[in-house]
PDB file of C-alpha atoms and ligand atoms in Angstrom:
ATOM      1  CA  THR A 522      47.892 -14.238  77.049  1.00  0.00           C
ATOM      2  CA  ASP A 523      45.450 -15.636  74.689  1.00  0.00           C
ATOM      3  CA  TYR A 524      43.141 -17.970  76.717  1.00  0.00           C
ATOM      4  CA  ALA A 525      42.184 -20.064  73.668  1.00  0.00           C
ATOM      5  CA  GLU A 526      45.887 -20.805  73.065  1.00  0.00           C
ATOM      6  CA  LEU A 527      46.273 -21.401  76.729  1.00  0.00           C
ATOM      7  CA  VAL A 528      43.887 -23.758  76.939  1.00  0.00           C
ATOM      8  CA  ARG A 529      44.943 -25.608  73.054  1.00  0.00           C
ATOM      9  CA  ARG A 530      48.440 -25.431  74.616  1.00  0.00           C
ATOM     10  CA  THR A 531      47.518 -27.991  77.808  1.00  0.00           C
ATOM     11  CA  ILE A 532      45.195 -30.857  76.078  1.00  0.00           C
ATOM     12  CA  ARG A 533      47.428 -33.618  76.459  1.00  0.00           C
ATOM     13  CA  SER A 534      47.415 -35.290  73.161  1.00  0.00           C
ATOM     14  CA  VAL A 535      47.958 -39.521  73.476  1.00  0.00           C
ATOM     15  CA  PRO A 536      49.334 -41.138  70.638  1.00  0.00           C
ATOM     16  CA  ASP A 537      47.430 -45.214  69.716  1.00  0.00           C
ATOM     17  CA  TRP A 538      44.912 -44.556  72.403  1.00  0.00           C
ATOM     18  CA  PRO A 539      42.089 -45.744  73.489  1.00  0.00           C
ATOM     19  CA  LYS A 540      43.560 -48.339  69.341  1.00  0.00           C
ATOM     20  CA  PRO A 541      46.224 -47.613  67.276  1.00  0.00           C
ATOM     21  CA  GLY A 542      46.647 -44.978  64.784  1.00  0.00           C
ATOM     22  CA  VAL A 543      44.226 -42.609  66.780  1.00  0.00           C
ATOM     23  CA  VAL A 544      44.925 -39.439  68.705  1.00  0.00           C
ATOM     24  CA  PHE A 545      42.953 -38.696  71.766  1.00  0.00           C
ATOM     25  CA  ARG A 546      43.140 -35.120  72.808  1.00  0.00           C
ATOM     26  CA  ASP A 547      42.478 -35.578  77.071  1.00  0.00           C
ATOM     27  CA  ILE A 548      41.482 -32.682  79.061  1.00  0.00           C
ATOM     28  CA  THR A 549      42.169 -33.404  82.539  1.00  0.00           C
ATOM     29  CA  PRO A 550      45.696 -31.121  82.615  1.00  0.00           C
ATOM     30  CA  VAL A 551      43.036 -28.450  81.721  1.00  0.00           C
ATOM     31  CA  LEU A 552      40.598 -29.665  84.354  1.00  0.00           C
ATOM     32  CA  GLN A 553      43.718 -30.043  86.873  1.00  0.00           C
ATOM     33  CA  ASP A 554      45.419 -26.780  86.817  1.00  0.00           C
ATOM     34  CA  PRO A 555      43.726 -23.922  87.850  1.00  0.00           C
ATOM     35  CA  ARG A 556      44.246 -20.805  85.544  1.00  0.00           C
ATOM     36  CA  THR A 557      43.548 -22.554  82.528  1.00  0.00           C
ATOM     37  CA  PHE A 558      40.322 -24.685  83.607  1.00  0.00           C
ATOM     38  CA  ARG A 559      39.109 -20.819  84.575  1.00  0.00           C
ATOM     39  CA  ALA A 560      40.412 -19.696  81.495  1.00  0.00           C
ATOM     40  CA  LEU A 561      38.634 -22.137  79.767  1.00  0.00           C
ATOM     41  CA  ILE A 562      34.741 -21.694  81.869  1.00  0.00           C
ATOM     42  CA  ASP A 563      35.605 -18.015  80.965  1.00  0.00           C
ATOM     43  CA  LEU A 564      36.018 -18.442  77.301  1.00  0.00           C
ATOM     44  CA  PHE A 565      31.911 -20.174  77.585  1.00  0.00           C
ATOM     45  CA  VAL A 566      31.494 -17.893  79.836  1.00  0.00           C
ATOM     46  CA  TYR A 567      31.893 -14.139  78.173  1.00  0.00           C
ATOM     47  CA  ARG A 568      30.121 -15.913  74.454  1.00  0.00           C
ATOM     48  CA  TYR A 569      27.060 -16.443  76.050  1.00  0.00           C
ATOM     49  CA  MET A 570      26.284 -14.327  79.817  1.00  0.00           C
ATOM     50  CA  ARG A 571      24.167 -11.816  76.715  1.00  0.00           C
ATOM     51  CA  GLN A 572      22.583 -14.471  75.234  1.00  0.00           C
ATOM     52  CA  ARG A 573      19.564 -15.041  77.141  1.00  0.00           C
ATOM     53  CA  LEU A 574      19.944 -18.978  77.659  1.00  0.00           C
ATOM     54  CA  ASP A 575      17.151 -21.200  79.957  1.00  0.00           C
ATOM     55  CA  LEU A 576      19.343 -24.127  80.365  1.00  0.00           C
ATOM     56  CA  VAL A 577      23.185 -26.211  79.695  1.00  0.00           C
ATOM     57  CA  ALA A 578      22.846 -29.387  78.180  1.00  0.00           C
ATOM     58  CA  GLY A 579      26.506 -31.274  79.264  1.00  0.00           C
ATOM     59  CA  ILE A 580      26.717 -34.531  77.340  1.00  0.00           C
ATOM     60  CA  ASP A 581      27.862 -37.742  78.904  1.00  0.00           C
ATOM     61  CA  ALA A 582      30.699 -37.762  80.806  1.00  0.00           C
ATOM     62  CA  ARG A 583      32.897 -34.761  79.945  1.00  0.00           C
ATOM     63  CA  GLY A 584      29.860 -32.443  78.920  1.00  0.00           C
ATOM     64  CA  PHE A 585      29.371 -32.669  82.640  1.00  0.00           C
ATOM     65  CA  ILE A 586      32.367 -31.390  83.678  1.00  0.00           C
ATOM     66  CA  ILE A 587      32.380 -28.497  81.397  1.00  0.00           C
ATOM     67  CA  GLY A 588      28.657 -27.693  81.289  1.00  0.00           C
ATOM     68  CA  SER A 589      27.391 -27.577  85.292  1.00  0.00           C
ATOM     69  CA  VAL A 590      30.649 -25.665  85.813  1.00  0.00           C
ATOM     70  CA  LEU A 591      28.752 -23.212  83.038  1.00  0.00           C
ATOM     71  CA  ALA A 592      25.379 -23.331  84.026  1.00  0.00           C
ATOM     72  CA  TYR A 593      26.429 -22.498  87.596  1.00  0.00           C
ATOM     73  CA  GLU A 594      28.604 -18.903  86.596  1.00  0.00           C
ATOM     74  CA  LEU A 595      25.850 -18.325  84.015  1.00  0.00           C
ATOM     75  CA  ASN A 596      22.903 -18.939  86.768  1.00  0.00           C
ATOM     76  CA  LEU A 597      20.859 -21.143  84.875  1.00  0.00           C
ATOM     77  CA  GLY A 598      19.831 -25.241  85.576  1.00  0.00           C
ATOM     78  CA  PHE A 599      21.733 -28.286  84.106  1.00  0.00           C
ATOM     79  CA  VAL A 600      20.607 -31.254  82.214  1.00  0.00           C
ATOM     80  CA  PRO A 601      22.274 -34.140  82.155  1.00  0.00           C
ATOM     81  CA  VAL A 602      22.394 -35.788  78.488  1.00  0.00           C
ATOM     82  CA  ARG A 603      23.401 -39.403  79.159  1.00  0.00           C
ATOM     83  CA  LYS A 604      24.535 -42.859  77.839  1.00  0.00           C
ATOM     84  CA  GLN A 605      21.217 -44.922  77.764  1.00  0.00           C
ATOM     85  CA  GLY A 606      20.478 -46.686  81.074  1.00  0.00           C
ATOM     86  CA  LYS A 607      21.504 -44.208  83.124  1.00  0.00           C
ATOM     87  CA  LEU A 608      18.240 -42.039  84.150  1.00  0.00           C
ATOM     88  CA  PRO A 609      15.667 -43.483  86.068  1.00  0.00           C
ATOM     89  CA  TYR A 610      13.150 -40.993  85.495  1.00  0.00           C
ATOM     90  CA  ARG A 611      10.414 -41.618  82.035  1.00  0.00           C
ATOM     91  CA  THR A 612      13.032 -41.369  79.135  1.00  0.00           C
ATOM     92  CA  VAL A 613      13.067 -40.475  75.302  1.00  0.00           C
ATOM     93  CA  ALA A 614      15.810 -42.040  73.507  1.00  0.00           C
ATOM     94  CA  GLU A 615      18.086 -41.086  69.682  1.00  0.00           C
ATOM     95  CA  PRO A 616      20.114 -43.951  68.523  1.00  0.00           C
ATOM     96  CA  TYR A 617      23.203 -42.981  66.158  1.00  0.00           C
ATOM     97  CA  SER A 618      25.749 -44.969  64.682  1.00  0.00           C
ATOM     98  CA  LEU A 619      29.408 -45.596  66.140  1.00  0.00           C
ATOM     99  CA  GLU A 620      32.440 -46.699  64.495  1.00  0.00           C
ATOM    100  CA  TYR A 621      31.597 -49.986  64.886  1.00  0.00           C
ATOM    101  CA  GLY A 622      27.958 -50.422  66.607  1.00  0.00           C
ATOM    102  CA  ASN A 623      25.448 -48.589  67.202  1.00  0.00           C
ATOM    103  CA  SER A 624      24.598 -46.308  70.908  1.00  0.00           C
ATOM    104  CA  ALA A 625      22.103 -43.835  72.616  1.00  0.00           C
ATOM    105  CA  VAL A 626      21.925 -40.746  74.205  1.00  0.00           C
ATOM    106  CA  GLU A 627      18.806 -40.261  76.994  1.00  0.00           C
ATOM    107  CA  ILE A 628      17.395 -37.716  78.168  1.00  0.00           C
ATOM    108  CA  HIS A 629      14.159 -37.348  80.852  1.00  0.00           C
ATOM    109  CA  THR A 630      11.387 -35.971  79.528  1.00  0.00           C
ATOM    110  CA  ASP A 631      10.962 -33.184  81.809  1.00  0.00           C
ATOM    111  CA  ALA A 632      14.142 -31.886  81.563  1.00  0.00           C
ATOM    112  CA  VAL A 633      13.349 -29.276  78.686  1.00  0.00           C
ATOM    113  CA  ARG A 634       9.848 -27.483  77.559  1.00  0.00           C
ATOM    114  CA  THR A 635       9.120 -26.298  74.319  1.00  0.00           C
ATOM    115  CA  GLY A 636      10.754 -23.249  73.760  1.00  0.00           C
ATOM    116  CA  GLN A 637      13.897 -23.066  75.946  1.00  0.00           C
ATOM    117  CA  ARG A 638      16.653 -21.571  74.837  1.00  0.00           C
ATOM    118  CA  VAL A 639      18.728 -24.208  75.576  1.00  0.00           C
ATOM    119  CA  LEU A 640      22.673 -24.567  75.316  1.00  0.00           C
ATOM    120  CA  LEU A 641      24.632 -27.755  74.422  1.00  0.00           C
ATOM    121  CA  VAL A 642      27.939 -28.761  75.761  1.00  0.00           C
ATOM    122  CA  ASP A 643      30.777 -30.877  75.477  1.00  0.00           C
ATOM    123  CA  ASP A 644      34.595 -31.637  75.135  1.00  0.00           C
ATOM    124  CA  LEU A 645      34.978 -32.603  71.723  1.00  0.00           C
ATOM    125  CA  ILE A 646      33.412 -32.792  68.686  1.00  0.00           C
ATOM    126  CA  ALA A 647      34.185 -36.080  65.851  1.00  0.00           C
ATOM    127  CA  THR A 648      32.256 -37.570  63.169  1.00  0.00           C
ATOM    128  CA  GLY A 649      29.370 -35.471  65.403  1.00  0.00           C
ATOM    129  CA  GLY A 650      27.266 -38.543  65.361  1.00  0.00           C
ATOM    130  CA  THR A 651      26.917 -38.400  69.676  1.00  0.00           C
ATOM    131  CA  MET A 652      26.596 -33.832  69.696  1.00  0.00           C
ATOM    132  CA  MET A 653      23.871 -34.641  66.541  1.00  0.00           C
ATOM    133  CA  ALA A 654      21.925 -37.883  68.549  1.00  0.00           C
ATOM    134  CA  ALA A 655      21.518 -34.511  71.636  1.00  0.00           C
ATOM    135  CA  VAL A 656      20.443 -32.054  69.285  1.00  0.00           C
ATOM    136  CA  LYS A 657      17.936 -34.212  68.249  1.00  0.00           C
ATOM    137  CA  LEU A 658      16.812 -35.065  71.153  1.00  0.00           C
ATOM    138  CA  LEU A 659      16.987 -31.818  72.508  1.00  0.00           C
ATOM    139  CA  GLN A 660      14.907 -30.324  69.881  1.00  0.00           C
ATOM    140  CA  ARG A 661      11.885 -33.448  69.977  1.00  0.00           C
ATOM    141  CA  LEU A 662      10.710 -31.901  73.735  1.00  0.00           C
ATOM    142  CA  GLY A 663      10.842 -28.408  72.028  1.00  0.00           C
ATOM    143  CA  ALA A 664      13.867 -27.323  72.923  1.00  0.00           C
ATOM    144  CA  ASN A 665      15.185 -24.215  71.139  1.00  0.00           C
ATOM    145  CA  VAL A 666      18.926 -24.931  70.919  1.00  0.00           C
ATOM    146  CA  VAL A 667      20.444 -21.615  70.319  1.00  0.00           C
ATOM    147  CA  GLU A 668      24.195 -23.267  70.449  1.00  0.00           C
ATOM    148  CA  ALA A 669      26.649 -26.092  70.292  1.00  0.00           C
ATOM    149  CA  ALA A 670      29.946 -26.200  71.912  1.00  0.00           C
ATOM    150  CA  THR A 671      32.666 -27.412  72.812  1.00  0.00           C
ATOM    151  CA  ILE A 672      36.751 -26.928  73.369  1.00  0.00           C
ATOM    152  CA  ILE A 673      38.078 -29.306  70.332  1.00  0.00           C
ATOM    153  CA  ASP A 674      36.715 -29.522  66.900  1.00  0.00           C
ATOM    154  CA  LEU A 675      38.445 -32.436  64.889  1.00  0.00           C
ATOM    155  CA  PRO A 676      37.045 -30.886  61.240  1.00  0.00           C
ATOM    156  CA  ASP A 677      38.574 -33.743  59.388  1.00  0.00           C
ATOM    157  CA  LEU A 678      36.022 -36.202  60.765  1.00  0.00           C
ATOM    158  CA  GLY A 679      33.640 -33.976  59.603  1.00  0.00           C
ATOM    159  CA  GLY A 680      31.353 -33.257  62.198  1.00  0.00           C
ATOM    160  CA  SER A 681      31.401 -30.147  62.480  1.00  0.00           C
ATOM    161  CA  ALA A 682      29.914 -29.177  58.476  1.00  0.00           C
ATOM    162  CA  ASN A 683      27.376 -31.970  59.373  1.00  0.00           C
ATOM    163  CA  ILE A 684      26.406 -29.665  62.716  1.00  0.00           C
ATOM    164  CA  ALA A 685      26.216 -26.998  59.869  1.00  0.00           C
ATOM    165  CA  THR A 686      23.673 -28.639  57.759  1.00  0.00           C
ATOM    166  CA  THR A 687      21.567 -28.371  60.744  1.00  0.00           C
ATOM    167  CA  GLY A 688      21.186 -24.805  61.869  1.00  0.00           C
ATOM    168  CA  THR A 689      21.807 -25.649  64.830  1.00  0.00           C
ATOM    169  CA  PRO A 690      25.557 -23.145  65.144  1.00  0.00           C
ATOM    170  CA  LEU A 691      28.647 -24.947  66.586  1.00  0.00           C
ATOM    171  CA  TYR A 692      31.231 -22.580  68.240  1.00  0.00           C
ATOM    172  CA  SER A 693      34.837 -24.506  68.945  1.00  0.00           C
ATOM    173  CA  ILE A 694      37.909 -23.007  71.075  1.00  0.00           C
ATOM    174  CA  CYS A 695      40.196 -24.642  69.399  1.00  0.00           C
ATOM    175  CA  ARG A 696      40.837 -27.206  66.350  1.00  0.00           C
ATOM    176  CA  TYR A 697      43.581 -29.883  65.319  1.00  0.00           C
ATOM    177  CA  ASP A 698      43.384 -30.604  61.598  1.00  0.00           C
TER     178      ASP A 698
HETATM  179  P1  5GP B1885      31.950 -38.113  67.678  1.00  0.00           P
HETATM  180  O1  5GP B1885      30.921 -38.955  68.051  1.00  0.00           O
HETATM  181  O2  5GP B1885      32.032 -36.440  67.580  1.00  0.00           O
HETATM  182  O3  5GP B1885      32.483 -39.410  66.800  1.00  0.00           O
HETATM  183  O4  5GP B1885      33.125 -38.410  68.957  1.00  0.00           O
HETATM  184  C1  5GP B1885      32.366 -37.278  70.224  1.00  0.00           C
HETATM  185  C2  5GP B1885      32.237 -38.168  71.164  1.00  0.00           C
HETATM  186  O5  5GP B1885      33.665 -39.099  71.681  1.00  0.00           O
HETATM  187  C3  5GP B1885      32.646 -36.878  72.561  1.00  0.00           C
HETATM  188  O6  5GP B1885      31.414 -37.244  73.372  1.00  0.00           O
HETATM  189  C4  5GP B1885      33.847 -37.249  72.847  1.00  0.00           C
HETATM  190  O7  5GP B1885      34.290 -37.030  74.415  1.00  0.00           O
HETATM  191  C5  5GP B1885      33.850 -38.262  72.427  1.00  0.00           C
HETATM  192  N1  5GP B1885      35.741 -38.571  72.204  1.00  0.00           N
HETATM  193  C6  5GP B1885      36.383 -39.293  70.678  1.00  0.00           C
HETATM  194  N2  5GP B1885      37.697 -39.150  70.564  1.00  0.00           N
HETATM  195  C7  5GP B1885      37.946 -38.281  71.447  1.00  0.00           C
HETATM  196  C8  5GP B1885      39.462 -37.555  72.448  1.00  0.00           C
HETATM  197  O8  5GP B1885      40.152 -37.942  71.154  1.00  0.00           O
HETATM  198  N3  5GP B1885      39.265 -36.589  73.452  1.00  0.00           N
HETATM  199  C9  5GP B1885      38.110 -36.260  74.047  1.00  0.00           C
HETATM  200  N4  5GP B1885      38.594 -35.500  74.713  1.00  0.00           N
HETATM  201  N5  5GP B1885      36.995 -36.802  73.730  1.00  0.00           N
HETATM  202  C10 5GP B1885      37.004 -38.042  72.608  1.00  0.00           C
END
């Protein structure tokens, strides 16, 4: 069977969450089913196994689940890109705007070395604000962000188009229009 189609049809769409009018794309059923979880990770593994990467960076919090398993399978280290205020050591932060208010992503200053080839992973790209901030943060530490990878793209929200303008390629397994 088609792995991407299996993943897509296993994602649960929850109407009116977290607020009326929003359809939340819930990946927990993908993680819960061993065959689908493996299909998801294998799609990423086959794409990146020949890419000579140095690190996988995952975005807080669902990007940690996918990113850490992928890093393990690719024999790479894993680096967390966290919400502000969670990391204990010296950090750099990159602010971004949300629909209401602002937020920031943060990383340890020694998490990446100049020139390292980094794959950035999250579960979903909507407006792209989170992914863009994470790309900038990694680039500020001198990383070469080889690609940004996500399970789900919501192209109508413009995030994938925004990322395209930065020169960092975006890969997604499925999309909802
Ligand atoms: P963006 O910054 O692109 O607007 O929003 C993407 C971020 O919000 C990601 O970190 C993602 O985990 C989270 N997010 C927003 N909407 C959804 C959704 O419908 N489903 C999931 N799984 N995550 C979402």
